[in-house]
Coordinates of C-alpha atoms in Angstrom, one line a residue:
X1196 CA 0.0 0.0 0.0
X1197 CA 1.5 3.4 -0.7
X1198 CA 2.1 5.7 1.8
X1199 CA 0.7 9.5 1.4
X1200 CA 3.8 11.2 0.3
X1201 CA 1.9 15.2 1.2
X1202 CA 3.9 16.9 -0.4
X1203 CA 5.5 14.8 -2.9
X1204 CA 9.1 16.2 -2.9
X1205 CA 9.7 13.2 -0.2
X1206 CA 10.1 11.5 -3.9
X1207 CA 13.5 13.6 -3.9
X1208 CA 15.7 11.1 -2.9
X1209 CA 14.4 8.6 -5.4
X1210 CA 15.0 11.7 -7.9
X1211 CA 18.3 12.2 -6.7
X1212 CA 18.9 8.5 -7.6
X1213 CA 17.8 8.2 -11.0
X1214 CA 19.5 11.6 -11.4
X1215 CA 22.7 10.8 -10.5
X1216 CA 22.9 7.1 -12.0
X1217 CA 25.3 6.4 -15.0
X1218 CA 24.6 8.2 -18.0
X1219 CA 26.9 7.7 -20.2
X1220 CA 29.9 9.6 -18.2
X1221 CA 32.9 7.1 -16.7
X1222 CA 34.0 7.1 -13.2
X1223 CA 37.3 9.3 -12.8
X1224 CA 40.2 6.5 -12.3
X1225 CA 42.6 7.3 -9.1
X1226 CA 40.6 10.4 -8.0
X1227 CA 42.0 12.5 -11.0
X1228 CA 40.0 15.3 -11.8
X1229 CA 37.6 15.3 -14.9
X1230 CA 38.6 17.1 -17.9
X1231 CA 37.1 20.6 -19.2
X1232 CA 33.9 20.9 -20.5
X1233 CA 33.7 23.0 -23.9
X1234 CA 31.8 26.3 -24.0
X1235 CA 30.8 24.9 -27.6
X1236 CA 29.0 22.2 -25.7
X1237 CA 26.6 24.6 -24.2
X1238 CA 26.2 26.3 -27.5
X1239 CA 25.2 23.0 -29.0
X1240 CA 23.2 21.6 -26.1
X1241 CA 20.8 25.2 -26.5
X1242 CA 20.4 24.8 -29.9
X1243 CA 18.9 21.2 -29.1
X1244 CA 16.6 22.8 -26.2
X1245 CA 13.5 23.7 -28.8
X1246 CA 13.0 20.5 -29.7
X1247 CA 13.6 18.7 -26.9
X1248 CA 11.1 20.7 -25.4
X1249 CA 8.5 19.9 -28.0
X1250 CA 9.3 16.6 -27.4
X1251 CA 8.5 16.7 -23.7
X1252 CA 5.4 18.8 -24.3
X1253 CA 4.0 16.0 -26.9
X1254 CA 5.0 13.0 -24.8
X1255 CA 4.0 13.8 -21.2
X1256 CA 0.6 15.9 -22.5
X1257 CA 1.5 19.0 -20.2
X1258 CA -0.6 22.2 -21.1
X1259 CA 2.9 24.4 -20.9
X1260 CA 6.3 25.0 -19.4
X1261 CA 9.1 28.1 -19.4
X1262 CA 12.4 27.1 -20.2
X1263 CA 16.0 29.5 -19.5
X1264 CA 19.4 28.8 -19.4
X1265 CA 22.4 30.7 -18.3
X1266 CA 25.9 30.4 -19.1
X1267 CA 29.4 32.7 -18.2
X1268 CA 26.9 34.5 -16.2
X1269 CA 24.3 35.4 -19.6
X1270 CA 20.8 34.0 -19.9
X1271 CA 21.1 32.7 -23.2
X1272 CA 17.9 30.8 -23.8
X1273 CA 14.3 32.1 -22.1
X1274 CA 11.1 30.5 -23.8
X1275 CA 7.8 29.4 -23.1
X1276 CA 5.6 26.5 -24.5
X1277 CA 2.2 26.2 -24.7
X1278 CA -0.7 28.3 -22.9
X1279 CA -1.1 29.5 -19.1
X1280 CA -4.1 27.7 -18.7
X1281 CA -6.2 25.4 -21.4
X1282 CA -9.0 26.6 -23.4
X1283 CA -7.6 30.2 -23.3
X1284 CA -5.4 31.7 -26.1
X1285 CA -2.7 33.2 -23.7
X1286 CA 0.8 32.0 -24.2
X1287 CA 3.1 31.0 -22.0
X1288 CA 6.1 33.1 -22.2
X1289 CA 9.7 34.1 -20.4
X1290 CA 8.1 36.5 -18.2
X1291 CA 5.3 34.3 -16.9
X1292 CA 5.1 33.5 -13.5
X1293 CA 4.7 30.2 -12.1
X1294 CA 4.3 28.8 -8.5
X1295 CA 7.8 27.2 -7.8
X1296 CA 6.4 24.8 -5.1
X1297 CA 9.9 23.6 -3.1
X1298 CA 12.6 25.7 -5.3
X1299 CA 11.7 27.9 -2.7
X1300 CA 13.8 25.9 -0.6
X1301 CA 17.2 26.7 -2.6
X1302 CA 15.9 30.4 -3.0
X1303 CA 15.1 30.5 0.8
X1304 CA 19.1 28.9 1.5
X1305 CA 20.5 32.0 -0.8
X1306 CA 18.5 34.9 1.6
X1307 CA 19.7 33.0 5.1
X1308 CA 23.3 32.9 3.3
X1309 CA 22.7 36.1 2.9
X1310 CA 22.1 36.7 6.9
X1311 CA 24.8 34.5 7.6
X1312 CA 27.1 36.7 5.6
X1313 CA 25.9 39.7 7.5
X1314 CA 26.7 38.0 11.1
X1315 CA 23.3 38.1 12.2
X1316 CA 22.9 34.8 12.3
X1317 CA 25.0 31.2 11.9
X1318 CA 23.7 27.8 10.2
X1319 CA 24.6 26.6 13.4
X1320 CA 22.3 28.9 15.9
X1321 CA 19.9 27.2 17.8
X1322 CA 16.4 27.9 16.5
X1323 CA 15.3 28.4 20.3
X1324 CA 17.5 31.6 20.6
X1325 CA 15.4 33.3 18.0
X1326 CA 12.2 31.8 18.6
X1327 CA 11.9 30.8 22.0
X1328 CA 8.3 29.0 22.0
X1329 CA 9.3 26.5 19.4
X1330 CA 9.7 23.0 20.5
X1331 CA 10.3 19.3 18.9
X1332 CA 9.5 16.6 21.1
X1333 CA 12.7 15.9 22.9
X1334 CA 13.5 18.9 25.2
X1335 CA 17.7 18.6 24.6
X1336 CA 16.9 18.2 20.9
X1337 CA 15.2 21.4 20.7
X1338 CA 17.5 23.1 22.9
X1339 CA 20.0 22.2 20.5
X1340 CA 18.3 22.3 16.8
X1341 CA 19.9 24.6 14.4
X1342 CA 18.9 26.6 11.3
X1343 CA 21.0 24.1 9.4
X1344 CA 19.8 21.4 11.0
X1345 CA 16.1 22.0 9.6
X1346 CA 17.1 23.2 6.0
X1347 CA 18.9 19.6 5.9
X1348 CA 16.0 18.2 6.9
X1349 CA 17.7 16.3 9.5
X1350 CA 15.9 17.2 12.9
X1351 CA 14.3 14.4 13.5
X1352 CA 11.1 15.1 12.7
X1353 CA 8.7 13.0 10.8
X1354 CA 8.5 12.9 7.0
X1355 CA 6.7 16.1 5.9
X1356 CA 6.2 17.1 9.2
X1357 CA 2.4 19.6 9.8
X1358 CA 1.8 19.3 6.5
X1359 CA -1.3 17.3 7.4
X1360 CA -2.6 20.0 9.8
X1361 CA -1.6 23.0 6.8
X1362 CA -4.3 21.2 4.6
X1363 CA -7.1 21.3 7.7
X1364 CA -6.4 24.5 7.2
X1365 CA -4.6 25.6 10.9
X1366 CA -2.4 29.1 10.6
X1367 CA 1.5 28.9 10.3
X1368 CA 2.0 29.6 14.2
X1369 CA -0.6 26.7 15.0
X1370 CA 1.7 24.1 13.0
X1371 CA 4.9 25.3 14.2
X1372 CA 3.4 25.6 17.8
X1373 CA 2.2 21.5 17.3
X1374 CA 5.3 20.0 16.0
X1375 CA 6.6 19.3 19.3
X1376 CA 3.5 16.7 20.0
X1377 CA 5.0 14.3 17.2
X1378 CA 7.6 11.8 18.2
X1379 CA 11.3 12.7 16.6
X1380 CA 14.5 10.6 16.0
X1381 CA 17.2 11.5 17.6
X1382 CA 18.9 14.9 16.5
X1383 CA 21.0 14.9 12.7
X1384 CA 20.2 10.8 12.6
X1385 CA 17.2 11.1 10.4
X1386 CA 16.7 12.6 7.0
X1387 CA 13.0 13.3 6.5
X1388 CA 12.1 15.8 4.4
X1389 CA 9.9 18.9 6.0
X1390 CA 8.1 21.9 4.5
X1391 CA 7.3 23.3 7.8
X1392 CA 10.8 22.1 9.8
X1393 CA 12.7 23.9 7.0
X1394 CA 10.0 27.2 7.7
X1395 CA 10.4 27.0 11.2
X1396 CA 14.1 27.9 10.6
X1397 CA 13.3 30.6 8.1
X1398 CA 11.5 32.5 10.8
X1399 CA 14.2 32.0 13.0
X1400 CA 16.6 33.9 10.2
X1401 CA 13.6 36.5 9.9
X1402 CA 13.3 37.3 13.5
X1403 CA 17.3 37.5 14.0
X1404 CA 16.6 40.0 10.8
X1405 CA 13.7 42.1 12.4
X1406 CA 11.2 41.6 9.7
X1407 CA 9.2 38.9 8.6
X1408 CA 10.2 36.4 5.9
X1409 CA 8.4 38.1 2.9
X1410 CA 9.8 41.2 3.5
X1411 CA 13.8 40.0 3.8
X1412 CA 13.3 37.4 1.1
X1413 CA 12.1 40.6 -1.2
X1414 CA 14.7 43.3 0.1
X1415 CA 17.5 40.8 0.6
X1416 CA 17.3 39.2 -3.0
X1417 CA 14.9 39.7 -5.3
X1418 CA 15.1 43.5 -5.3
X1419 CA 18.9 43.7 -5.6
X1420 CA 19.1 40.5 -8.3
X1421 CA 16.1 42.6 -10.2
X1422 CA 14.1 39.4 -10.1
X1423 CA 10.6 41.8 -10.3
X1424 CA 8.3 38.9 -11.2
X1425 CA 9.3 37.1 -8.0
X1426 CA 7.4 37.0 -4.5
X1427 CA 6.9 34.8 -1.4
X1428 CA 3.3 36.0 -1.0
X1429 CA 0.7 33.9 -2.7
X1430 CA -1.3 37.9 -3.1
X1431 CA 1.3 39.2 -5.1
X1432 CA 1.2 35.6 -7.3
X1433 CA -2.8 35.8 -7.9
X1434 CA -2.6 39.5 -8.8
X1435 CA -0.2 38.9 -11.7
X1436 CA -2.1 39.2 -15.0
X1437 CA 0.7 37.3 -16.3
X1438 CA 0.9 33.8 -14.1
X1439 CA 0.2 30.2 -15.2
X1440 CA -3.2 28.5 -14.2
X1441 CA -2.9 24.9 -12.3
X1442 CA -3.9 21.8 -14.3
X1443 CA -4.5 18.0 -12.8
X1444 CA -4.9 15.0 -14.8
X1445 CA -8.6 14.5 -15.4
X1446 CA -9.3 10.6 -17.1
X1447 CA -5.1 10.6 -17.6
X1448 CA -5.7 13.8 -19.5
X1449 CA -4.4 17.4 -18.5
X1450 CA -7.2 19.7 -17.2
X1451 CA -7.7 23.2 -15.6
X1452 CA -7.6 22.9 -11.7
X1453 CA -10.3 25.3 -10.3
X1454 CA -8.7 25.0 -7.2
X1455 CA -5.0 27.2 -6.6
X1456 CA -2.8 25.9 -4.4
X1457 CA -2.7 28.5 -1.5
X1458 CA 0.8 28.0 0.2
X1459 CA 1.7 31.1 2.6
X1460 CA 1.9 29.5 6.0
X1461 CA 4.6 27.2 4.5
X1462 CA 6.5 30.4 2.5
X1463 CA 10.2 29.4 2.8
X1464 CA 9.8 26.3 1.8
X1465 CA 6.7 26.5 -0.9
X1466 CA 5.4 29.6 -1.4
X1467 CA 7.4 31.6 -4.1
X1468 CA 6.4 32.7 -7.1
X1469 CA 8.6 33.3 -10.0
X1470 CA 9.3 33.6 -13.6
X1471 CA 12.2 31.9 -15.6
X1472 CA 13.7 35.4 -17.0
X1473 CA 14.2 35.8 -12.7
X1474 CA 15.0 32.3 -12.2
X1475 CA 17.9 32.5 -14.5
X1476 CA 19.2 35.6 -12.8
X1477 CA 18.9 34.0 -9.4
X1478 CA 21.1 30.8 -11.1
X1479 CA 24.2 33.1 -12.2
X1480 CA 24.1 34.8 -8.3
X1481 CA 24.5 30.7 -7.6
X1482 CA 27.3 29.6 -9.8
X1483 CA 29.0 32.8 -9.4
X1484 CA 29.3 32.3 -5.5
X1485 CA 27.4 34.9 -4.4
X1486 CA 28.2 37.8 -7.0
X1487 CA 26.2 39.7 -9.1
X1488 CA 27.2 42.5 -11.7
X1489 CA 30.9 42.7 -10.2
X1490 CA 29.3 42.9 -6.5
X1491 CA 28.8 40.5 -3.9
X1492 CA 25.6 39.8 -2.9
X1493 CA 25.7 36.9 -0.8
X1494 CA 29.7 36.2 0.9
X1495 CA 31.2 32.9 -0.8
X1496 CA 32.0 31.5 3.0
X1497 CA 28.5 32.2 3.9
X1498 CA 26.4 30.3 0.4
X1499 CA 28.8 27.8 0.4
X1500 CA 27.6 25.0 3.4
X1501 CA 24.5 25.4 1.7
X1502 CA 25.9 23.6 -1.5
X1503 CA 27.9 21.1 0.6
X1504 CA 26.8 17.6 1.6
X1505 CA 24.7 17.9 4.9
X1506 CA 22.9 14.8 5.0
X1507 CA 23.5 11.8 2.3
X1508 CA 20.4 11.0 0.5
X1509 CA 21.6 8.4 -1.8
X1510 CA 25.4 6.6 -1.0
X1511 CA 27.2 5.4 -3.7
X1512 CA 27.3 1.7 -4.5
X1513 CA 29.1 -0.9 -6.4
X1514 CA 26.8 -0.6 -9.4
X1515 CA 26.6 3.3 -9.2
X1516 CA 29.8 5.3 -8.4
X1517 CA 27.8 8.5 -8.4
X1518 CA 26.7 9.7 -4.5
X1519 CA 23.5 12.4 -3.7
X1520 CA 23.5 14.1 -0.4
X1521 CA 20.8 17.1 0.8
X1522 CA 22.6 20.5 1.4
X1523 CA 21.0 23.0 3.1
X1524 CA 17.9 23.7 0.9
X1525 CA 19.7 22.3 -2.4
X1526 CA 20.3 18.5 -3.4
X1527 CA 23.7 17.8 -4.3
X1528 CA 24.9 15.3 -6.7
X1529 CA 28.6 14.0 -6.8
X1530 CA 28.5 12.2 -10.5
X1531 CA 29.8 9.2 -11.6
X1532 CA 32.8 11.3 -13.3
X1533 CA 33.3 13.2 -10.1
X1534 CA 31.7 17.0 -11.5
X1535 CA 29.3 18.3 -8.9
X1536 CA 25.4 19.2 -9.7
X1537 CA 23.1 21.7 -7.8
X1538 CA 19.6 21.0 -7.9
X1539 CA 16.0 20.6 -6.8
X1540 CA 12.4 19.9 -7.7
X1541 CA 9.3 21.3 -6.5
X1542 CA 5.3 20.1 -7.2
X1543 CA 2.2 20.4 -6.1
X1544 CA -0.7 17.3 -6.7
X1545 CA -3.2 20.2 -7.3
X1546 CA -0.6 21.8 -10.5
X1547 CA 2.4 22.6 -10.8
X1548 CA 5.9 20.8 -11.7
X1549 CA 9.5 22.8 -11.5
X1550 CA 12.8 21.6 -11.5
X1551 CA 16.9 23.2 -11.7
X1552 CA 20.1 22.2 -12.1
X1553 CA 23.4 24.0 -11.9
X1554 CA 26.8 22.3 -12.9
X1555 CA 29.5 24.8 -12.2
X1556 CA 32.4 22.6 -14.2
X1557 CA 30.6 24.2 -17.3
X1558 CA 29.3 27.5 -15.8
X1559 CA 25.4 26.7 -17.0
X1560 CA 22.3 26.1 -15.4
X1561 CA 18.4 25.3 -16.5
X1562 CA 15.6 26.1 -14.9
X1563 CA 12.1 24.5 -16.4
X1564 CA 8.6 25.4 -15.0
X1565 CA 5.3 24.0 -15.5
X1566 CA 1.8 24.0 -15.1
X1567 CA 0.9 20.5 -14.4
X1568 CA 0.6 18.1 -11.8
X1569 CA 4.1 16.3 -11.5
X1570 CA 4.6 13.9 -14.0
X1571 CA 8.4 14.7 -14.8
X1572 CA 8.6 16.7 -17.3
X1573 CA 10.6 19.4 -16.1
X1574 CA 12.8 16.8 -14.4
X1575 CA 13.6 15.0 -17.9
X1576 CA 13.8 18.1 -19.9
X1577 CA 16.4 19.3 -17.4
X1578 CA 18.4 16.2 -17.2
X1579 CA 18.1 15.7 -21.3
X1580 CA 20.3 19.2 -21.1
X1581 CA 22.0 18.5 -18.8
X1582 CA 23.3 15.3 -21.2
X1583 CA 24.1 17.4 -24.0
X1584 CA 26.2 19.6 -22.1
X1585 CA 28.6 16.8 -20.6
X1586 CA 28.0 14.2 -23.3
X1587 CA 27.2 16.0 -26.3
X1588 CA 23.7 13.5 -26.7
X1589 CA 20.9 12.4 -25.1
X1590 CA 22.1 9.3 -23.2
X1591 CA 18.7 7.5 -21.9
X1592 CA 14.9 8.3 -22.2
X1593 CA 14.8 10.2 -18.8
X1594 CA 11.0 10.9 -19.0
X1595 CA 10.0 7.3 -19.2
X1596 CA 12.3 6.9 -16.0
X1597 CA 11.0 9.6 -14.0
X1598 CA 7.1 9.5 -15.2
X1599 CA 7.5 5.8 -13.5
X1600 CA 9.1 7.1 -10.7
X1601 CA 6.2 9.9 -10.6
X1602 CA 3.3 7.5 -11.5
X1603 CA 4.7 5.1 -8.3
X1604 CA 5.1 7.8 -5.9
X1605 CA 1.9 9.5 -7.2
X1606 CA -0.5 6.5 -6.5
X1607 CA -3.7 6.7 -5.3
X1608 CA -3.3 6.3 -1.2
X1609 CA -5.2 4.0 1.3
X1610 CA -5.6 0.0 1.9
X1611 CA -9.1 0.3 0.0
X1612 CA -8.4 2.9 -2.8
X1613 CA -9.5 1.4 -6.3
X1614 CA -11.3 -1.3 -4.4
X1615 CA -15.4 -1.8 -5.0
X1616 CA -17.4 -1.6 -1.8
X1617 CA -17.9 -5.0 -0.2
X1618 CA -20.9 -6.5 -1.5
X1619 CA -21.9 -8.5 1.8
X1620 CA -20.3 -6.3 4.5
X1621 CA -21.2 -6.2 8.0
X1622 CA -23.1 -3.7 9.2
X1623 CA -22.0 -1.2 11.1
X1624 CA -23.6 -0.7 15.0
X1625 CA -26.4 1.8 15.4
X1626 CA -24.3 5.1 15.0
X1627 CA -24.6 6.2 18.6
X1628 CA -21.6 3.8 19.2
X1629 CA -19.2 5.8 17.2
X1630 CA -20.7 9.7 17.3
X1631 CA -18.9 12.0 20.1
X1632 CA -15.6 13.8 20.2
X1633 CA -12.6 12.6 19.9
X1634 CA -8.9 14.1 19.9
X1635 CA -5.2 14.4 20.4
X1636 CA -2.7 17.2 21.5
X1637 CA -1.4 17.3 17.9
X1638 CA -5.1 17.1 15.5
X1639 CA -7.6 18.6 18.2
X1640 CA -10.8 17.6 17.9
X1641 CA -12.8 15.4 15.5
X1642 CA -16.2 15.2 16.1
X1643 CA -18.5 12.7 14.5
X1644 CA -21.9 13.6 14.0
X1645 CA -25.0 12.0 12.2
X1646 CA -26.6 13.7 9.4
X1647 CA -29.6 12.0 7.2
X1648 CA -28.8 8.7 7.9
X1649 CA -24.8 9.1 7.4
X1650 CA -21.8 9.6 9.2
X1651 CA -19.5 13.1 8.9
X1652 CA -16.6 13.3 11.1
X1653 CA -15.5 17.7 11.3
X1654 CA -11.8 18.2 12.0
X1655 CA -9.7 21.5 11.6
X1656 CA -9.3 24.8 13.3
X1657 CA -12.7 25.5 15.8
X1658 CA -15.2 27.5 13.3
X1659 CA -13.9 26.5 10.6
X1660 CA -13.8 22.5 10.5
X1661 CA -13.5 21.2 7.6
X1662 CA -17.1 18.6 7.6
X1663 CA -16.4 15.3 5.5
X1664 CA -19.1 12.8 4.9
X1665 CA -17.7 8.9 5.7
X1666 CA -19.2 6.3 3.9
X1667 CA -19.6 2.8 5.6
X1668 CA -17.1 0.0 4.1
X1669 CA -17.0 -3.0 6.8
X1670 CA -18.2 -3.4 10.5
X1671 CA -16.8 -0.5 12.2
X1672 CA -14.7 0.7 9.3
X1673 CA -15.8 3.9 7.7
X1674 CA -13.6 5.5 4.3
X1675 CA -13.6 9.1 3.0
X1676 CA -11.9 10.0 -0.9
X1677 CA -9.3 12.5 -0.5
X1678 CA -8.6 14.5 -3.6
X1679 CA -5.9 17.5 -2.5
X1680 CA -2.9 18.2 -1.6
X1681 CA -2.6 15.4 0.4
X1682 CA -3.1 12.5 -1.4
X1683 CA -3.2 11.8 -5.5
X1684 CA -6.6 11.6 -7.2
X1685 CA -8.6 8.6 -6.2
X1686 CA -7.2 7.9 -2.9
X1687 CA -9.2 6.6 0.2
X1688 CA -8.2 7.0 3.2
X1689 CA -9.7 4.7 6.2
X1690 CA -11.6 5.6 9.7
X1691 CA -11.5 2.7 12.3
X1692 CA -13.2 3.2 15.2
X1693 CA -12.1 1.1 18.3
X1694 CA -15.1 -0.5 20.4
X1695 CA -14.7 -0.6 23.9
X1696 CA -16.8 -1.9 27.3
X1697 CA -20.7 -1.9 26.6
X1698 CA -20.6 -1.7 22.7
X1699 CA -19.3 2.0 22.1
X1700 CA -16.3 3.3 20.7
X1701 CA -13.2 4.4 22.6
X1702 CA -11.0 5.8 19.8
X1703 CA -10.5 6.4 16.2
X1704 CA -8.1 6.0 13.7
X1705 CA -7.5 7.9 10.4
X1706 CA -5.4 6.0 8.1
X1707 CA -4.6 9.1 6.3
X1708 CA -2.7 10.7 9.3
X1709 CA -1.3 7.2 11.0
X1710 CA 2.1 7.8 9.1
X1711 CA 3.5 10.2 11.7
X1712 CA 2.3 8.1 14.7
X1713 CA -0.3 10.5 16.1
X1714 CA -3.4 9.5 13.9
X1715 CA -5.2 7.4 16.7
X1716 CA -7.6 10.0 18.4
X1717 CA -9.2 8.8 21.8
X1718 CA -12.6 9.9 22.7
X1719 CA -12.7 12.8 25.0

């Protein structure tokens, strides 16, 4: 049964993996250093980008995508493909702006570099001593998380940590405020990738800063890099009249989204908006160590534990030389031949695929955005460049390899999704045995109420629960669909109540939310 991956960059590491296999390059024999690459490679690998592109548009059925490149510190491709949203005329082009899900994350590294370089803060300070309420589970481990520590994703925390109670729709503080009620590995043990881990150290940055993250995200380095189109405030994103419309696969074909992914309380790690044209100037500020226009931006000794290995992801084996390791906000890929790669994906379920890479050997970097769910695209088209710079071809069919890892990870969730309803099950008890309150530190309350004959179990923030109906499956198992951020299209996620003394129910579980060990709710 797959697991609900929430936000579906947990899928990095598998990425990182098919990323960083052989592709056509040769190990470096007796740690010698590999050989030049070519400016002429570049050249040639741009002039292939148009219909490679075309090719990825045609194959994978995605609406559109915005494509730059940069080189010696020039953009010198910035295209777009398709339309901003289907059944409207309006291109896609180099200025339009697209959600860049978890890029944010390698955007948000650059503006705490930037801190770091100033003194105000270290990769190393202990979140606490900016934001004294926050709290993981085990007292010495927050006393002792740092900044870094939660950009590497290695706090301990579970895998995509609050992101359950961001889509019930509690505020940024609430989440932050809750993460100390689930249970953590031990402190820089664990790698487990969290939106809202990774945010709670952006605050930290912010408040060392004295402004909030918007603000020193925008005066830090967008402003200076010009990046105009660019913002960490889903507002600014919905009032440009230029900006790509989310599509989700409808019948396995692509399809406007009426609903927008709304990402604010998890900014840092989520929320910024962008255009490739900006994109590619933020790329040259990375490959050029923190200088832009003959200035420095961001200090070298500041950026630079950002693109280091933190945390390894992926370790090299016998039949793959090549090694991926998380950073701080950036994955980074050792290769087979020894040249270092930069990179990252972001997506959202509800629309919206991005990907970069950066490979300093040969001074270049691609950025590709769409407007789809994930189905890698942006990854492939990257990768497919990425080829043609080091290899001079195209060396395997990367979108067949990550559309399988995307189709996997991108499963419909729950031990009874795609299954028919039982044709002889048993019947459930008269529903007085299961309605009542029930709740935990970390979810609050769910109450489950009868309604005409049915079963609805409200859960969220008080006032504003979020009421689903549960349909009856077997006995005293009850099953919801869940169709959002959470969980892919025709998933099903589970309620089992627990029957106690005289017949009535002492607890429930959500299957949905049992990943992270705090999904059993006991009646109250």
């Amino acid at each position: 049964m797959p697991t609900p991956r929430l936000r579906i960059l947990s899928i990095a590491i598998v990425l990182l993996s098919l990323a960083g296999c052989d592709n056509g390059s040769s190990s470096v024999a007796d740690g010698a250093a590999p050989g030049p690459i070519p400016a002429s490679h570049v050249t040639q690998a741009v002039a292939q980008l148009d219909n490679m592109a075309a090719e990825v548009m045609r194959r994978s059925g995605i609406p559109g995508m915005a494509v730059a490149v940069v080189h010696q510190g020039k953009t010198v491709y910035a295209k777009g493909f398709g339309v901003r949203r289907l059944g409207d005329s309006a291109p896609i082009d180099a200025d339009t702006v697209f959600q860049l899900a978890s890029l944010s994350k390698s955007i948000g590294a650059t503006v705490v570099a930037s801190q770091v370089g100033k003194g105000l803060i270290t990769w190393d300070t202990p979140v606490v001593s900016q934001l004294p309420w926050f709290a993981l589970h085990d007292p010495d481990a927050t006393r002792a998380v740092s900044v870094g520590d939660l950009y590497a994703h290695r706090a301990g925390l579970p895998e995509h940590a609050g992101d359950d109670l961001e889509e019930l729709g509690y505020s940024r503080q609430h989440i932050l405020e809750h993460l100390r009620y689930l249970p953590t590995e031990p402190l820089g043990t664990h790698y487990a990738y969290t939106n809202f881990g990774l945010t709670a150290a952006a605050l930290a940055v912010a408040q060392a800063a004295g402004t909030d993250w918007e603000t020193l995200s925008q005066r830090e380095i967008y402003q200076p890099l010009g990046m105009l189109s660019t913002s960490s405030r889903f507002s600014d994103f919905m009032a440009r009249e230029n900006r790509a419309s989310p599509h989700i696969l409808v019948n396995g074909v692509f399809a406007p989204n009426p609903r927008q992914r709304q990402p604010d309380a998890q900014s840092p790690a989520g929320g910024v908006s962008s255009s490739v044209q900006d994109m590619a100037r933020w790329m040259n500020l990375v490959l050029h160590q923190g200088r832009v226009d003959g200035r420095v931006l961001v200090p070298a000794a500041a950026l630079q534990p950002a693109l280091s290995p933190q945390y390894t992801t992926a370790p090299p084996s016998d039949s793959n030389p090549a090694s991926g390791a998380y950073g701080y906000g950036f994955n980074v890929t050792t290769q087979a031949d020894g040249r270092i790669r930069y990179s990252h994906s972001g997506a959202f379920i509800l629309g919206a695929g991005t990907n970069f890479n950066l490979l300093p050997d040969a001074d270049t970097g691609i950025v590709v955005l769409t407007n789809a769910r994930p189905v890698g695209a942006a990854e492939a088209l990257g990768m497919m460049y990425m080829d043609w710079v080091q290899h001079g071809k195209v060396t395997r069919d990367w979108l067949a390899g990550y559309e399988a890892v995307f189709a996997q990870e991108l499963a419909p969730f729950g031990q009874y999704a795609g299954q028919a309803f039982p044709a002889r099950p048993v019947p459930p008890r008269a529903f007085n045995a299961y309605t009542g309150a029930y709740a935990n530190d970390y979810y609050g309350t769910a109450r489950i109420t009868e309604t005409a004959g049915r079963l609805t179990m409200a859960i969220g923030p008080a006032g504003a629960e979020q009421t689903i109906p549960l349909q009856h499956w077997d006995g005293d198992v009850f099953v919801y669909p869940v169709d959002d951020e959470m969980a892919s299209p025709g998933s099903r996620s589970a309620v089992r109540f627990d029957i106690g003394p005289g017949g009535i129910s002492n607890r429930l579980s959500i299957e949905l939310y049992e990943k992270n060990g705090r999904g059993t709710l006991d009646r109250r």
